[in-house]
């Protein structure tokens, strides 16, 4: 049993060294998402969809419609959108379909606390309930719009994807996740070895 554990520890040390290199080389391999500030975004500039289709589309990419939580995040995203020359409207996370005037995040189920509305908005003109953003005078602003209108989607990589998950590939896990999963596997292997190494006892009558 001791020899087995020693072998496992040696294997673990070599594998962690290898995994660290893989992590360093592939830390930002979240295609098609691009790191912008502290988050990862993807803007599909080829397919226009309504708000609901946009939400489903982002989820199919392991993400959600983008959700800005601070002015710093908005300014970083604003700079990225301006750099790419995107001037069209983009669907964003949030709607007030349940309670008029109370915008909720569709991805988290919580109220949207940070907003930077376009002048006189949200105005609910002709029953506008879904959140979109657009560039106006080089400034990224929010606006309420009809959910069935078709705009491009701006998706944000789901944070859970960037944390430990046994379903993710090696390059989508950070170093701590790799070590954690390896240790758990080694413990399971040690338990299995211990159970198989114990002599079988015949039942006594």
PDB file of C-alpha atoms in Angstrom:
ATOM      1  CA  UNK A   1       0.000   0.000   0.000  1.00  0.00           C
ATOM      2  CA  UNK A   2       2.855   2.385   0.878  1.00  0.00           C
ATOM      3  CA  UNK A   3       4.601   1.678  -2.427  1.00  0.00           C
ATOM      4  CA  UNK A   4       1.377   2.359  -4.313  1.00  0.00           C
ATOM      5  CA  UNK A   5       0.956   5.760  -2.637  1.00  0.00           C
ATOM      6  CA  UNK A   6       4.596   6.663  -3.329  1.00  0.00           C
ATOM      7  CA  UNK A   7       4.164   5.800  -7.001  1.00  0.00           C
ATOM      8  CA  UNK A   8       0.991   7.897  -7.134  1.00  0.00           C
ATOM      9  CA  UNK A   9       2.726  10.878  -5.534  1.00  0.00           C
ATOM     10  CA  UNK A  10       5.613  10.670  -8.005  1.00  0.00           C
ATOM     11  CA  UNK A  11       3.132  10.498 -10.864  1.00  0.00           C
ATOM     12  CA  UNK A  12       1.225  13.439  -9.388  1.00  0.00           C
ATOM     13  CA  UNK A  13       4.334  15.633  -9.179  1.00  0.00           C
ATOM     14  CA  UNK A  14       5.234  14.973 -12.827  1.00  0.00           C
ATOM     15  CA  UNK A  15       1.667  15.471 -14.012  1.00  0.00           C
ATOM     16  CA  UNK A  16       1.199  18.742 -12.101  1.00  0.00           C
ATOM     17  CA  UNK A  17       4.378  20.063 -13.709  1.00  0.00           C
ATOM     18  CA  UNK A  18       3.027  19.133 -17.141  1.00  0.00           C
ATOM     19  CA  UNK A  19      -0.448  20.489 -16.381  1.00  0.00           C
ATOM     20  CA  UNK A  20       1.021  23.808 -15.249  1.00  0.00           C
ATOM     21  CA  UNK A  21       2.630  24.248 -18.661  1.00  0.00           C
ATOM     22  CA  UNK A  22      -0.607  23.327 -20.414  1.00  0.00           C
ATOM     23  CA  UNK A  23      -2.503  25.793 -18.252  1.00  0.00           C
ATOM     24  CA  UNK A  24      -0.018  28.578 -18.953  1.00  0.00           C
ATOM     25  CA  UNK A  25      -0.231  28.011 -22.701  1.00  0.00           C
ATOM     26  CA  UNK A  26      -4.016  27.573 -22.902  1.00  0.00           C
ATOM     27  CA  UNK A  27      -5.322  29.798 -20.122  1.00  0.00           C
ATOM     28  CA  UNK A  28      -7.361  31.876 -22.551  1.00  0.00           C
ATOM     29  CA  UNK A  29      -8.518  29.138 -24.906  1.00  0.00           C
ATOM     30  CA  UNK A  30     -12.255  29.790 -24.603  1.00  0.00           C
ATOM     31  CA  UNK A  31     -13.043  30.026 -28.322  1.00  0.00           C
ATOM     32  CA  UNK A  32     -15.076  31.797 -29.639  1.00  0.00           C
ATOM     33  CA  UNK A  33     -15.011  34.044 -26.564  1.00  0.00           C
ATOM     34  CA  UNK A  34     -12.426  36.811 -26.240  1.00  0.00           C
ATOM     35  CA  UNK A  35     -11.114  38.154 -22.953  1.00  0.00           C
ATOM     36  CA  UNK A  36     -12.207  41.749 -22.399  1.00  0.00           C
ATOM     37  CA  UNK A  37     -11.212  43.038 -18.979  1.00  0.00           C
ATOM     38  CA  UNK A  38     -11.971  40.298 -16.459  1.00  0.00           C
ATOM     39  CA  UNK A  39     -14.664  38.599 -18.527  1.00  0.00           C
ATOM     40  CA  UNK A  40     -14.960  36.749 -21.821  1.00  0.00           C
ATOM     41  CA  UNK A  41     -17.341  37.967 -24.531  1.00  0.00           C
ATOM     42  CA  UNK A  42     -18.423  36.924 -27.994  1.00  0.00           C
ATOM     43  CA  UNK A  43     -20.356  39.098 -30.441  1.00  0.00           C
ATOM     44  CA  UNK A  44     -21.975  37.287 -33.345  1.00  0.00           C
ATOM     45  CA  UNK A  45     -22.025  39.924 -36.054  1.00  0.00           C
ATOM     46  CA  UNK A  46     -23.470  37.633 -38.711  1.00  0.00           C
ATOM     47  CA  UNK A  47     -26.764  36.418 -37.253  1.00  0.00           C
ATOM     48  CA  UNK A  48     -29.626  38.596 -36.032  1.00  0.00           C
ATOM     49  CA  UNK A  49     -32.124  37.055 -33.618  1.00  0.00           C
ATOM     50  CA  UNK A  50     -34.860  38.149 -31.260  1.00  0.00           C
ATOM     51  CA  UNK A  51     -34.055  38.415 -27.550  1.00  0.00           C
ATOM     52  CA  UNK A  52     -35.200  34.895 -26.665  1.00  0.00           C
ATOM     53  CA  UNK A  53     -33.318  33.293 -29.556  1.00  0.00           C
ATOM     54  CA  UNK A  54     -30.234  35.300 -28.591  1.00  0.00           C
ATOM     55  CA  UNK A  55     -30.423  34.009 -25.027  1.00  0.00           C
ATOM     56  CA  UNK A  56     -30.714  30.405 -26.227  1.00  0.00           C
ATOM     57  CA  UNK A  57     -27.874  30.943 -28.695  1.00  0.00           C
ATOM     58  CA  UNK A  58     -25.522  32.181 -25.960  1.00  0.00           C
ATOM     59  CA  UNK A  59     -26.446  29.248 -23.727  1.00  0.00           C
ATOM     60  CA  UNK A  60     -25.572  26.852 -26.538  1.00  0.00           C
ATOM     61  CA  UNK A  61     -22.059  28.343 -26.433  1.00  0.00           C
ATOM     62  CA  UNK A  62     -21.717  27.747 -22.662  1.00  0.00           C
ATOM     63  CA  UNK A  63     -22.583  31.363 -21.948  1.00  0.00           C
ATOM     64  CA  UNK A  64     -25.398  33.835 -21.377  1.00  0.00           C
ATOM     65  CA  UNK A  65     -26.337  37.229 -22.713  1.00  0.00           C
ATOM     66  CA  UNK A  66     -23.810  39.729 -21.346  1.00  0.00           C
ATOM     67  CA  UNK A  67     -24.428  41.287 -17.952  1.00  0.00           C
ATOM     68  CA  UNK A  68     -22.481  44.391 -16.878  1.00  0.00           C
ATOM     69  CA  UNK A  69     -22.054  44.805 -13.122  1.00  0.00           C
ATOM     70  CA  UNK A  70     -19.966  47.984 -12.844  1.00  0.00           C
ATOM     71  CA  UNK A  71     -18.903  51.131 -14.666  1.00  0.00           C
ATOM     72  CA  UNK A  72     -15.403  49.703 -15.119  1.00  0.00           C
ATOM     73  CA  UNK A  73     -16.815  46.654 -16.920  1.00  0.00           C
ATOM     74  CA  UNK A  74     -18.955  48.865 -19.133  1.00  0.00           C
ATOM     75  CA  UNK A  75     -16.048  51.133 -20.097  1.00  0.00           C
ATOM     76  CA  UNK A  76     -13.820  48.173 -20.985  1.00  0.00           C
ATOM     77  CA  UNK A  77     -16.567  46.600 -23.092  1.00  0.00           C
ATOM     78  CA  UNK A  78     -17.363  49.981 -24.646  1.00  0.00           C
ATOM     79  CA  UNK A  79     -13.741  50.354 -25.768  1.00  0.00           C
ATOM     80  CA  UNK A  80     -13.752  46.835 -27.235  1.00  0.00           C
ATOM     81  CA  UNK A  81     -16.963  47.454 -29.198  1.00  0.00           C
ATOM     82  CA  UNK A  82     -15.655  50.784 -30.514  1.00  0.00           C
ATOM     83  CA  UNK A  83     -12.360  49.176 -31.528  1.00  0.00           C
ATOM     84  CA  UNK A  84     -14.258  46.564 -33.544  1.00  0.00           C
ATOM     85  CA  UNK A  85     -16.389  49.263 -35.161  1.00  0.00           C
ATOM     86  CA  UNK A  86     -19.683  47.712 -34.030  1.00  0.00           C
ATOM     87  CA  UNK A  87     -22.386  50.367 -34.174  1.00  0.00           C
ATOM     88  CA  UNK A  88     -25.461  48.135 -34.310  1.00  0.00           C
ATOM     89  CA  UNK A  89     -27.783  47.309 -31.433  1.00  0.00           C
ATOM     90  CA  UNK A  90     -26.896  44.276 -29.318  1.00  0.00           C
ATOM     91  CA  UNK A  91     -29.140  42.169 -27.118  1.00  0.00           C
ATOM     92  CA  UNK A  92     -28.118  42.216 -23.454  1.00  0.00           C
ATOM     93  CA  UNK A  93     -29.079  40.171 -20.397  1.00  0.00           C
ATOM     94  CA  UNK A  94     -32.186  41.483 -18.667  1.00  0.00           C
ATOM     95  CA  UNK A  95     -35.902  42.113 -19.071  1.00  0.00           C
ATOM     96  CA  UNK A  96     -38.880  43.370 -17.075  1.00  0.00           C
ATOM     97  CA  UNK A  97     -41.402  40.870 -18.413  1.00  0.00           C
ATOM     98  CA  UNK A  98     -42.413  39.739 -14.921  1.00  0.00           C
ATOM     99  CA  UNK A  99     -42.691  43.173 -13.279  1.00  0.00           C
ATOM    100  CA  UNK A 100     -42.804  46.326 -15.371  1.00  0.00           C
ATOM    101  CA  UNK A 101     -39.877  48.605 -14.599  1.00  0.00           C
ATOM    102  CA  UNK A 102     -37.960  45.996 -12.578  1.00  0.00           C
ATOM    103  CA  UNK A 103     -35.229  44.608 -14.801  1.00  0.00           C
ATOM    104  CA  UNK A 104     -34.064  41.128 -13.854  1.00  0.00           C
ATOM    105  CA  UNK A 105     -31.082  39.144 -15.075  1.00  0.00           C
ATOM    106  CA  UNK A 106     -32.237  36.112 -17.047  1.00  0.00           C
ATOM    107  CA  UNK A 107     -28.975  34.284 -16.291  1.00  0.00           C
ATOM    108  CA  UNK A 108     -28.869  34.827 -12.503  1.00  0.00           C
ATOM    109  CA  UNK A 109     -32.490  35.540 -11.601  1.00  0.00           C
ATOM    110  CA  UNK A 110     -31.363  38.618  -9.660  1.00  0.00           C
ATOM    111  CA  UNK A 111     -32.192  42.306 -10.197  1.00  0.00           C
ATOM    112  CA  UNK A 112     -29.896  44.209 -12.542  1.00  0.00           C
ATOM    113  CA  UNK A 113     -28.222  46.713 -10.233  1.00  0.00           C
ATOM    114  CA  UNK A 114     -25.906  48.564 -12.615  1.00  0.00           C
ATOM    115  CA  UNK A 115     -27.455  50.468 -15.519  1.00  0.00           C
ATOM    116  CA  UNK A 116     -26.474  53.281 -17.840  1.00  0.00           C
ATOM    117  CA  UNK A 117     -29.618  54.161 -19.727  1.00  0.00           C
ATOM    118  CA  UNK A 118     -30.005  56.105 -22.929  1.00  0.00           C
ATOM    119  CA  UNK A 119     -31.662  59.484 -22.345  1.00  0.00           C
ATOM    120  CA  UNK A 120     -35.343  59.215 -21.214  1.00  0.00           C
ATOM    121  CA  UNK A 121     -35.091  55.409 -21.046  1.00  0.00           C
ATOM    122  CA  UNK A 122     -36.385  52.939 -20.107  1.00  0.00           C
ATOM    123  CA  UNK A 123     -39.643  54.348 -21.418  1.00  0.00           C
ATOM    124  CA  UNK A 124     -41.605  51.139 -22.174  1.00  0.00           C
ATOM    125  CA  UNK A 125     -42.738  52.669 -25.457  1.00  0.00           C
ATOM    126  CA  UNK A 126     -45.346  50.349 -26.966  1.00  0.00           C
ATOM    127  CA  UNK A 127     -44.540  47.674 -24.390  1.00  0.00           C
ATOM    128  CA  UNK A 128     -40.727  47.418 -24.625  1.00  0.00           C
ATOM    129  CA  UNK A 129     -39.458  44.804 -22.159  1.00  0.00           C
ATOM    130  CA  UNK A 130     -36.018  43.516 -23.201  1.00  0.00           C
ATOM    131  CA  UNK A 131     -32.625  45.102 -22.658  1.00  0.00           C
ATOM    132  CA  UNK A 132     -30.313  46.062 -25.498  1.00  0.00           C
ATOM    133  CA  UNK A 133     -27.193  48.211 -25.753  1.00  0.00           C
ATOM    134  CA  UNK A 134     -25.839  50.408 -28.509  1.00  0.00           C
ATOM    135  CA  UNK A 135     -23.120  52.963 -29.147  1.00  0.00           C
ATOM    136  CA  UNK A 136     -24.293  56.565 -29.183  1.00  0.00           C
ATOM    137  CA  UNK A 137     -21.705  59.324 -29.562  1.00  0.00           C
ATOM    138  CA  UNK A 138     -18.935  56.820 -28.698  1.00  0.00           C
ATOM    139  CA  UNK A 139     -20.732  55.838 -25.490  1.00  0.00           C
ATOM    140  CA  UNK A 140     -22.253  52.441 -24.696  1.00  0.00           C
ATOM    141  CA  UNK A 141     -25.800  52.970 -23.447  1.00  0.00           C
ATOM    142  CA  UNK A 142     -28.701  50.737 -22.438  1.00  0.00           C
ATOM    143  CA  UNK A 143     -32.211  50.848 -23.830  1.00  0.00           C
ATOM    144  CA  UNK A 144     -35.445  48.885 -23.532  1.00  0.00           C
ATOM    145  CA  UNK A 145     -36.763  47.443 -26.776  1.00  0.00           C
ATOM    146  CA  UNK A 146     -39.340  45.042 -28.169  1.00  0.00           C
ATOM    147  CA  UNK A 147     -38.208  41.493 -27.416  1.00  0.00           C
ATOM    148  CA  UNK A 148     -39.249  40.203 -30.838  1.00  0.00           C
ATOM    149  CA  UNK A 149     -36.982  42.627 -32.717  1.00  0.00           C
ATOM    150  CA  UNK A 150     -33.905  41.047 -34.261  1.00  0.00           C
ATOM    151  CA  UNK A 151     -30.458  42.282 -33.219  1.00  0.00           C
ATOM    152  CA  UNK A 152     -27.025  40.736 -32.837  1.00  0.00           C
ATOM    153  CA  UNK A 153     -26.251  38.991 -29.547  1.00  0.00           C
ATOM    154  CA  UNK A 154     -23.392  39.762 -27.200  1.00  0.00           C
ATOM    155  CA  UNK A 155     -22.642  36.637 -25.184  1.00  0.00           C
ATOM    156  CA  UNK A 156     -20.648  36.300 -21.981  1.00  0.00           C
ATOM    157  CA  UNK A 157     -18.853  33.097 -20.987  1.00  0.00           C
ATOM    158  CA  UNK A 158     -20.552  31.525 -17.986  1.00  0.00           C
ATOM    159  CA  UNK A 159     -18.319  31.863 -14.907  1.00  0.00           C
ATOM    160  CA  UNK A 160     -18.869  28.255 -13.838  1.00  0.00           C
ATOM    161  CA  UNK A 161     -17.125  27.157 -17.043  1.00  0.00           C
ATOM    162  CA  UNK A 162     -13.961  28.867 -15.823  1.00  0.00           C
ATOM    163  CA  UNK A 163     -14.070  27.021 -12.499  1.00  0.00           C
ATOM    164  CA  UNK A 164     -13.583  23.363 -11.621  1.00  0.00           C
ATOM    165  CA  UNK A 165     -15.753  20.949 -13.556  1.00  0.00           C
ATOM    166  CA  UNK A 166     -15.118  17.337 -14.329  1.00  0.00           C
ATOM    167  CA  UNK A 167     -16.868  17.773 -17.668  1.00  0.00           C
ATOM    168  CA  UNK A 168     -14.402  20.382 -18.909  1.00  0.00           C
ATOM    169  CA  UNK A 169     -11.299  19.510 -20.868  1.00  0.00           C
ATOM    170  CA  UNK A 170      -7.882  19.969 -19.313  1.00  0.00           C
ATOM    171  CA  UNK A 171      -7.244  23.272 -21.055  1.00  0.00           C
ATOM    172  CA  UNK A 172     -10.454  24.740 -19.621  1.00  0.00           C
ATOM    173  CA  UNK A 173      -9.401  24.130 -16.027  1.00  0.00           C
ATOM    174  CA  UNK A 174      -6.977  26.198 -14.006  1.00  0.00           C
ATOM    175  CA  UNK A 175      -4.044  24.697 -12.122  1.00  0.00           C
ATOM    176  CA  UNK A 176      -5.909  24.394  -8.822  1.00  0.00           C
ATOM    177  CA  UNK A 177      -8.755  22.540 -10.528  1.00  0.00           C
ATOM    178  CA  UNK A 178      -6.341  20.108 -12.141  1.00  0.00           C
ATOM    179  CA  UNK A 179      -4.651  19.323  -8.821  1.00  0.00           C
ATOM    180  CA  UNK A 180      -7.990  19.013  -7.030  1.00  0.00           C
ATOM    181  CA  UNK A 181      -9.355  16.553  -9.587  1.00  0.00           C
ATOM    182  CA  UNK A 182      -6.114  14.556  -9.585  1.00  0.00           C
ATOM    183  CA  UNK A 183      -6.043  14.254  -5.802  1.00  0.00           C
ATOM    184  CA  UNK A 184      -9.659  13.090  -5.781  1.00  0.00           C
ATOM    185  CA  UNK A 185      -8.845  10.478  -8.444  1.00  0.00           C
ATOM    186  CA  UNK A 186      -5.805   9.256  -6.500  1.00  0.00           C
ATOM    187  CA  UNK A 187      -7.815   8.930  -3.292  1.00  0.00           C
ATOM    188  CA  UNK A 188     -10.433   6.891  -5.130  1.00  0.00           C
ATOM    189  CA  UNK A 189      -7.704   4.702  -6.652  1.00  0.00           C
ATOM    190  CA  UNK A 190      -6.082   4.182  -3.243  1.00  0.00           C
ATOM    191  CA  UNK A 191      -9.414   3.178  -1.714  1.00  0.00           C
ATOM    192  CA  UNK A 192     -10.024   0.749  -4.554  1.00  0.00           C
ATOM    193  CA  UNK A 193      -6.514  -0.737  -4.157  1.00  0.00           C
ATOM    194  CA  UNK A 194      -7.011  -1.101  -0.415  1.00  0.00           C
ATOM    195  CA  UNK A 195     -10.332  -2.881  -0.818  1.00  0.00           C
ATOM    196  CA  UNK A 196      -8.916  -5.299  -3.403  1.00  0.00           C
ATOM    197  CA  UNK A 197      -5.791  -6.023  -1.325  1.00  0.00           C
ATOM    198  CA  UNK A 198      -7.775  -7.139   1.712  1.00  0.00           C
ATOM    199  CA  UNK A 199      -8.268 -10.931   1.991  1.00  0.00           C
ATOM    200  CA  UNK A 200     -11.719 -12.186   1.240  1.00  0.00           C
ATOM    201  CA  UNK A 201     -13.394 -13.821   4.196  1.00  0.00           C
ATOM    202  CA  UNK A 202     -15.594 -16.804   3.616  1.00  0.00           C
ATOM    203  CA  UNK A 203     -18.918 -16.626   5.366  1.00  0.00           C
ATOM    204  CA  UNK A 204     -19.129 -18.868   8.394  1.00  0.00           C
ATOM    205  CA  UNK A 205     -22.148 -20.954   9.122  1.00  0.00           C
TER     206      UNK A 205
END
